[in-house]
Short mmCIF file of C-alpha atoms and ligand atoms in Angstrom, two decimals:
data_model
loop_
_atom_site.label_atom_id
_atom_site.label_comp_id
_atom_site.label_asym_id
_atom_site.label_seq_id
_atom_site.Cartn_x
_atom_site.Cartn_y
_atom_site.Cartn_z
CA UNK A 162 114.15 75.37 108.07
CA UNK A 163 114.57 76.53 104.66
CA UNK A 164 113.21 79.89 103.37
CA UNK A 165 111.30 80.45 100.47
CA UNK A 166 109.67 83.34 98.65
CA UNK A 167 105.65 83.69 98.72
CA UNK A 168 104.00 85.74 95.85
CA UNK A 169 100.51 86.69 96.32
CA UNK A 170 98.84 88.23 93.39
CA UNK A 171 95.26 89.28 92.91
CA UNK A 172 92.34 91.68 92.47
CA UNK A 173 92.04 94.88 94.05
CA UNK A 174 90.02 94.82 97.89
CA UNK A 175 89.78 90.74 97.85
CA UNK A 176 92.21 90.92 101.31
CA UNK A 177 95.58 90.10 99.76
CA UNK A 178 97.88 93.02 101.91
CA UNK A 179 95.63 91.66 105.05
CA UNK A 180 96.55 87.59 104.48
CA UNK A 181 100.09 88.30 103.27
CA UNK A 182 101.26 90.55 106.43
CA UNK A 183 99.03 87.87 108.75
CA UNK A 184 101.19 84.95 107.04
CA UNK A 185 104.22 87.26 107.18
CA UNK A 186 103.92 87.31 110.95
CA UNK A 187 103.19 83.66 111.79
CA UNK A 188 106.14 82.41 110.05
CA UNK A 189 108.80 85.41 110.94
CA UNK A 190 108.81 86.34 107.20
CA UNK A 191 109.39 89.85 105.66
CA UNK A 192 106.52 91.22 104.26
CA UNK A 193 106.35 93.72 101.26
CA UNK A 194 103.29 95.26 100.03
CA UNK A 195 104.72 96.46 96.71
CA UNK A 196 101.25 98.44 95.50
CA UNK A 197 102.81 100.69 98.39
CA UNK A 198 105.80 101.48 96.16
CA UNK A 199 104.25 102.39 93.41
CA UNK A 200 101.95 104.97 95.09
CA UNK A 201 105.31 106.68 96.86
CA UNK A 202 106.46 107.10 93.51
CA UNK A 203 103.24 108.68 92.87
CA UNK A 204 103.29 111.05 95.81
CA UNK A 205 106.42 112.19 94.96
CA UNK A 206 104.91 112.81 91.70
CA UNK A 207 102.47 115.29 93.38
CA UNK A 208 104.90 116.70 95.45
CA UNK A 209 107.17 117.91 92.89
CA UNK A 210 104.83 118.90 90.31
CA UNK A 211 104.83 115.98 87.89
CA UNK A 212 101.41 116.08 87.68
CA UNK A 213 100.49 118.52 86.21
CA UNK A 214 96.74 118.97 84.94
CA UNK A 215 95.79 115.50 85.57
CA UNK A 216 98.66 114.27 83.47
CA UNK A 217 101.97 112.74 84.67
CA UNK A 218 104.78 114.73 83.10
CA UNK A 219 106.84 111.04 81.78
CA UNK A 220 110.17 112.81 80.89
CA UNK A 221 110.12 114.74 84.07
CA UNK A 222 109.48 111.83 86.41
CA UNK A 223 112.11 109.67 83.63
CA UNK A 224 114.88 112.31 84.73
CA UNK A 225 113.69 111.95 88.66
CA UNK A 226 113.47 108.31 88.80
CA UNK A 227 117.04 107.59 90.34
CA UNK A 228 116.11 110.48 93.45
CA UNK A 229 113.72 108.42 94.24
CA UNK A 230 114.33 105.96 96.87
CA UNK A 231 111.89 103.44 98.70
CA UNK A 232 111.73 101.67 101.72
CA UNK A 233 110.30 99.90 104.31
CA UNK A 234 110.91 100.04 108.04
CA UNK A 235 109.31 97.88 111.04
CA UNK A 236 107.35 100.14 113.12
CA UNK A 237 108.49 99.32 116.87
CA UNK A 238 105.31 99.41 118.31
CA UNK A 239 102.99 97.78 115.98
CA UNK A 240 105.54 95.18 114.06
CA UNK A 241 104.00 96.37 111.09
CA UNK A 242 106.22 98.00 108.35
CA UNK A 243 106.03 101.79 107.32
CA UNK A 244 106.54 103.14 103.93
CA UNK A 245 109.81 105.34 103.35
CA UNK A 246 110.14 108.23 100.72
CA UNK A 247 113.51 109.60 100.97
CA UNK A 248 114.11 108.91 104.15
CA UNK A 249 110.43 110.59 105.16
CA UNK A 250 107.42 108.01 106.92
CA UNK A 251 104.51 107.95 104.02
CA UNK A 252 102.35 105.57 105.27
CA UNK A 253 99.57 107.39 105.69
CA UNK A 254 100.06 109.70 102.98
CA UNK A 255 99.91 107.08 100.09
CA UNK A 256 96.27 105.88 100.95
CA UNK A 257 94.76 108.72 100.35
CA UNK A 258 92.28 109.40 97.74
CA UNK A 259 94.29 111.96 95.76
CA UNK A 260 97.27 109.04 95.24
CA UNK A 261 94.85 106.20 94.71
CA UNK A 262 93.23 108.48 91.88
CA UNK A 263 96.98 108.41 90.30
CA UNK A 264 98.83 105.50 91.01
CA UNK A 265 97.10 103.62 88.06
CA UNK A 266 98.58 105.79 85.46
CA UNK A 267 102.06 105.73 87.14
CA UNK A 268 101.94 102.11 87.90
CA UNK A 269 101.91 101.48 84.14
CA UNK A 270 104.74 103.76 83.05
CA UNK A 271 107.01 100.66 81.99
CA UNK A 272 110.66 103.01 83.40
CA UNK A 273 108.70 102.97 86.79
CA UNK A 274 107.66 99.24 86.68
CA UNK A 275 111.05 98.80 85.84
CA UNK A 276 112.59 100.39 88.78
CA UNK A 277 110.44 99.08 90.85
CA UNK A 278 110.72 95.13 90.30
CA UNK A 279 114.75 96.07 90.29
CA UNK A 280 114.31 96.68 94.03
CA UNK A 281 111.67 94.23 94.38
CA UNK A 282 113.89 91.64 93.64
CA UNK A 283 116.94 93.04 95.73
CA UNK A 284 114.76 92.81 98.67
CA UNK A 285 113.87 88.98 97.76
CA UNK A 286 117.19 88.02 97.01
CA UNK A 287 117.76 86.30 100.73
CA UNK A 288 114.08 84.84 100.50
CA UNK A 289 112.14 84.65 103.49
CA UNK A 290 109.73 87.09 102.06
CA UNK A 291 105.92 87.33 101.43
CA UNK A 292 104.83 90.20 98.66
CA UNK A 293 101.61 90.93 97.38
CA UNK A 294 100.55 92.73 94.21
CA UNK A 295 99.71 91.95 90.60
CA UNK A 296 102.87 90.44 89.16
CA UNK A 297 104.86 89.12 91.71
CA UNK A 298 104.36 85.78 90.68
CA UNK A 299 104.52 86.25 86.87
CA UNK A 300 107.48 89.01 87.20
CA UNK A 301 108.93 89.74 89.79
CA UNK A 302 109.29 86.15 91.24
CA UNK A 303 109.05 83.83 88.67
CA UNK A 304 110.51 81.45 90.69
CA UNK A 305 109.11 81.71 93.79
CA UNK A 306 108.22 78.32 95.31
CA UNK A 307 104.73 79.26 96.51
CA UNK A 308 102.19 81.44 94.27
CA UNK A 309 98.93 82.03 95.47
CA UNK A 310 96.43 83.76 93.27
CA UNK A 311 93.58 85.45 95.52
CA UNK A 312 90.29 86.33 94.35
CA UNK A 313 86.32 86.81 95.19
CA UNK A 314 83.43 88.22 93.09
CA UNK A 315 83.04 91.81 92.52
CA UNK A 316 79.93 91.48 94.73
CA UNK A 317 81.76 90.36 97.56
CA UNK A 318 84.99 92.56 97.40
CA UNK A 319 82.23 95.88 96.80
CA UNK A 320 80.40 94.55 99.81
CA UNK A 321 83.40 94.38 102.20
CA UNK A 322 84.85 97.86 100.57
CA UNK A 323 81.25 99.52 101.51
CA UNK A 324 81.00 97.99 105.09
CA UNK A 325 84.76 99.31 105.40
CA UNK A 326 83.93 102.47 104.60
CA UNK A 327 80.65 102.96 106.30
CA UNK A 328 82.75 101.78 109.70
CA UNK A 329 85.17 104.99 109.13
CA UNK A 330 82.19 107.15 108.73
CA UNK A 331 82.32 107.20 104.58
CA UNK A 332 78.91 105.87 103.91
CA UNK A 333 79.13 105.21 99.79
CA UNK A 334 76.59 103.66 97.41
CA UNK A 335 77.07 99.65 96.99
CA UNK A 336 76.46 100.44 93.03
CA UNK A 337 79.20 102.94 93.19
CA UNK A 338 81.47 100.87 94.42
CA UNK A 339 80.87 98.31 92.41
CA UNK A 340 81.73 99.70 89.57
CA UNK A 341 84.95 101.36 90.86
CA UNK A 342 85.66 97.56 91.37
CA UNK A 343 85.17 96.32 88.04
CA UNK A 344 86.76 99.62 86.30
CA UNK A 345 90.05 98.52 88.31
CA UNK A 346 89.82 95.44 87.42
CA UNK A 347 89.54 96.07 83.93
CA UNK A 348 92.29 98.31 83.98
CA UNK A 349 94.59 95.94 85.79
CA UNK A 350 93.73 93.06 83.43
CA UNK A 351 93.96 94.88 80.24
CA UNK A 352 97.16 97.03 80.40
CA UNK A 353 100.07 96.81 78.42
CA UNK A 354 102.68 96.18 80.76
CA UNK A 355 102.74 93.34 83.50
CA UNK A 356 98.96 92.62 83.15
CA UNK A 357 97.35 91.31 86.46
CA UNK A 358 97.11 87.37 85.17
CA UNK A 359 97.57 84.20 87.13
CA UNK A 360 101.00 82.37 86.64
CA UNK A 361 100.45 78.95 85.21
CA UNK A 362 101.65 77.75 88.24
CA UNK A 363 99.84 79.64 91.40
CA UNK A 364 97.56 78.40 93.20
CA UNK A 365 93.61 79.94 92.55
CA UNK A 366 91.77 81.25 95.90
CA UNK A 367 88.68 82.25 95.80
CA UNK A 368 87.44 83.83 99.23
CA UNK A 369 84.30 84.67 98.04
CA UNK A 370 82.67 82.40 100.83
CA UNK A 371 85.72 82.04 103.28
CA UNK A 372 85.42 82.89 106.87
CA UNK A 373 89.10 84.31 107.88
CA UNK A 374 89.87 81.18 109.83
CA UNK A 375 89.02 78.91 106.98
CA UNK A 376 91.50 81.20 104.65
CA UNK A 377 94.00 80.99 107.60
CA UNK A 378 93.81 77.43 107.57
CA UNK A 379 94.18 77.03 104.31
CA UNK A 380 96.75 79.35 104.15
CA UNK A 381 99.39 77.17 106.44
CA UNK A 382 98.43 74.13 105.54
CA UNK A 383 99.29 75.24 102.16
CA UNK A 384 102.59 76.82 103.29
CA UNK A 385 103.80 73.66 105.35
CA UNK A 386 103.17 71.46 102.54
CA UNK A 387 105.26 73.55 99.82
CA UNK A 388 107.79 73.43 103.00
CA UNK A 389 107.82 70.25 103.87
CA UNK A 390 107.82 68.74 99.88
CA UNK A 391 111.29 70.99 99.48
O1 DC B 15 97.43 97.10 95.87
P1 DC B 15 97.27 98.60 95.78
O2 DC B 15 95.85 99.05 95.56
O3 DC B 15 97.91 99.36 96.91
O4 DC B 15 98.08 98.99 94.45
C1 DC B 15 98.19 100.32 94.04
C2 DC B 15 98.31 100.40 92.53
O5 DC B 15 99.53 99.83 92.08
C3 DC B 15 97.20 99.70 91.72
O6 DC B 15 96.84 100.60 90.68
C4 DC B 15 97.84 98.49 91.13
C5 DC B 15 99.30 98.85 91.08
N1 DC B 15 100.21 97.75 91.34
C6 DC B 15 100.89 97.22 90.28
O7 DC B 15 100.68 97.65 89.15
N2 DC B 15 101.78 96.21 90.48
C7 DC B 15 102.00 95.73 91.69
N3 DC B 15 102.91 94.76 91.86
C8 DC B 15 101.30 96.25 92.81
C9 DC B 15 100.39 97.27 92.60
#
C-alpha cells in the first residue's frame, strides 16, 4: 500500500503526541514527536551554559548549532521511541519542568526552527511517517496528504492536565492551570516565526467531548479514506 505523511498540529495538552504514536503503531508508521527536538536543543542549552540568567545566549547557541545532533531510537522493550542528544538517551530529561520553562524561548529562535525542520524533513523524505507539533502541516509538510488539526477548550485540556497531575502525586490548582494553558496558547499563536495556525487544508478536531474510542475511530476511518482516494 502506498505511504503517506500524517501532520498533526495543535494546542498544547489536547492529546496530539498520545493519538499520533497510537496511529503510528496501528499502521507500522514512524512516529516523530518534534516538540521533543526542540526541548533537546534546549537541554543542551542548560547543559553548556547558554542560559545564562534566564536568557538564552543566541550567538553562543548560533556557533553550537551544528554540535548538536538529534535523534530518535525505538526502545526494544516498549516500541516506543527515545530521544537522542549526541548519542546520550534524553527522554526523560526533556520533560522536566526546568526545560518546559525554556523551550518556548528556544523554540522561536528562527536558526533553531531552521535546523530543526531541515531534519524534520530528512526524516519524512521516505514517508510513512506521523509527526505532531505546531507547524508540521503549514511548514514542515506542506504537502503531506493527511493534516489533522487537534483541538479542545482550555477547560477541557486544564481539566485532563490537573487529573494528570494529581495521579503522579502533583496536586495543582484547576485556575492555575488554566491559565498556564491559555498563556501557551497565546504564545504559540502569536509568535513571529511558524505561528501555531491551521493549514487551509487540515482537517479541524475538536476532542473536547470525544471518548478515546470515538477519536480512534475517527482517526482510521479518516486515514483509510485519504488511503484509499490516492
Ligand atoms: O509539544 P511540546 O509541548 O513537547 O512542545 C515543546 C515546545 O516546542 C512548545 O513550546 C512548542 C514548541 N514546538 C514548536 O514550536 N514547533 C513544533 N513543531 C513543536 C513544538
Amino acid at each position: 500500500m502506498k505511504k503517506i505523511t500524517i501532520a498533526i498540529d495543535g494546542f498544547s495538552s489536547c492529546g496530539k503526541s498520545t493519538m499520533a504514536k497510537e496511529l503510528a503503531k496501528k499502521i507500522g508508521y514512524i512516529y516523530i514527536d518534534s516538540g521533543a527536538m526542540y526541548r533537546a536543543v534546549t537541554l543542551y542549552c542548560l547543559k553548556n551554559n547558554l542560559i545564562v540568567d534566564g536568557k538564552v545566549d543566541e550567538e553562543g547557541l548560533k556557533a553550537q548549532i551544528d554540535n548538536i545532533h538529534i535523534e530518535f531510537r525505538l526502545d526494544e522493550s516498549t516500541g516506543l521511541p527515545q530521544t537522542y542528544l549526541n548519542g546520550e538517551n534524553v527522554e526523560r530529561e526533556i520533560r522536566n519542568m526546568e526545560v518546559s520553562s525554556y523551550v518556548s524561548p528556544v523554540a522561536a529562535l528562527p536558526f533553531v526552527r531552521k535546523a530543526m525542520v531541515h531534519e524534520q524533513q530528512l526524516m519524512g523524505e521516505k514517508k510513512g511517517i506521523v509527526m505532531d507539533g505546531r507547524d508540521i502541516g503549514t511548514v514542515v509538510f506542506p504537502d503531506a496528504e493527511l493534516k489533522i488539526f487537534l483541538t479542545a477548550s482550555p477547560q477541557v485540556r486544564a481539566q485532563r492536565r490537573v487529573d494528570e497531575l494529581t495521579a503522579k502525586g502533583e496536586p495543582v490548582s484547576f485556575e492555575e492551570v488554566l491559565k498556564n494553558v491559555e498563556m501557551r496558547d497565546h504564545i504559540d499563536q502569536t509568535r513571529e516565526e511558524s505561528p501555531l495556525r491551521r493549514a487551509e487544508d487540515a482537517l479541524l478536531l475538536d476532542n473536547s467531548d470525544l471518548t478515546i474510542a470515538e477519536q480512534d475511530k475517527w482517526l482510521m476511518d479518516t486515514f483509510d479514506n485519504v488511503v484509499s482516494s490516492l
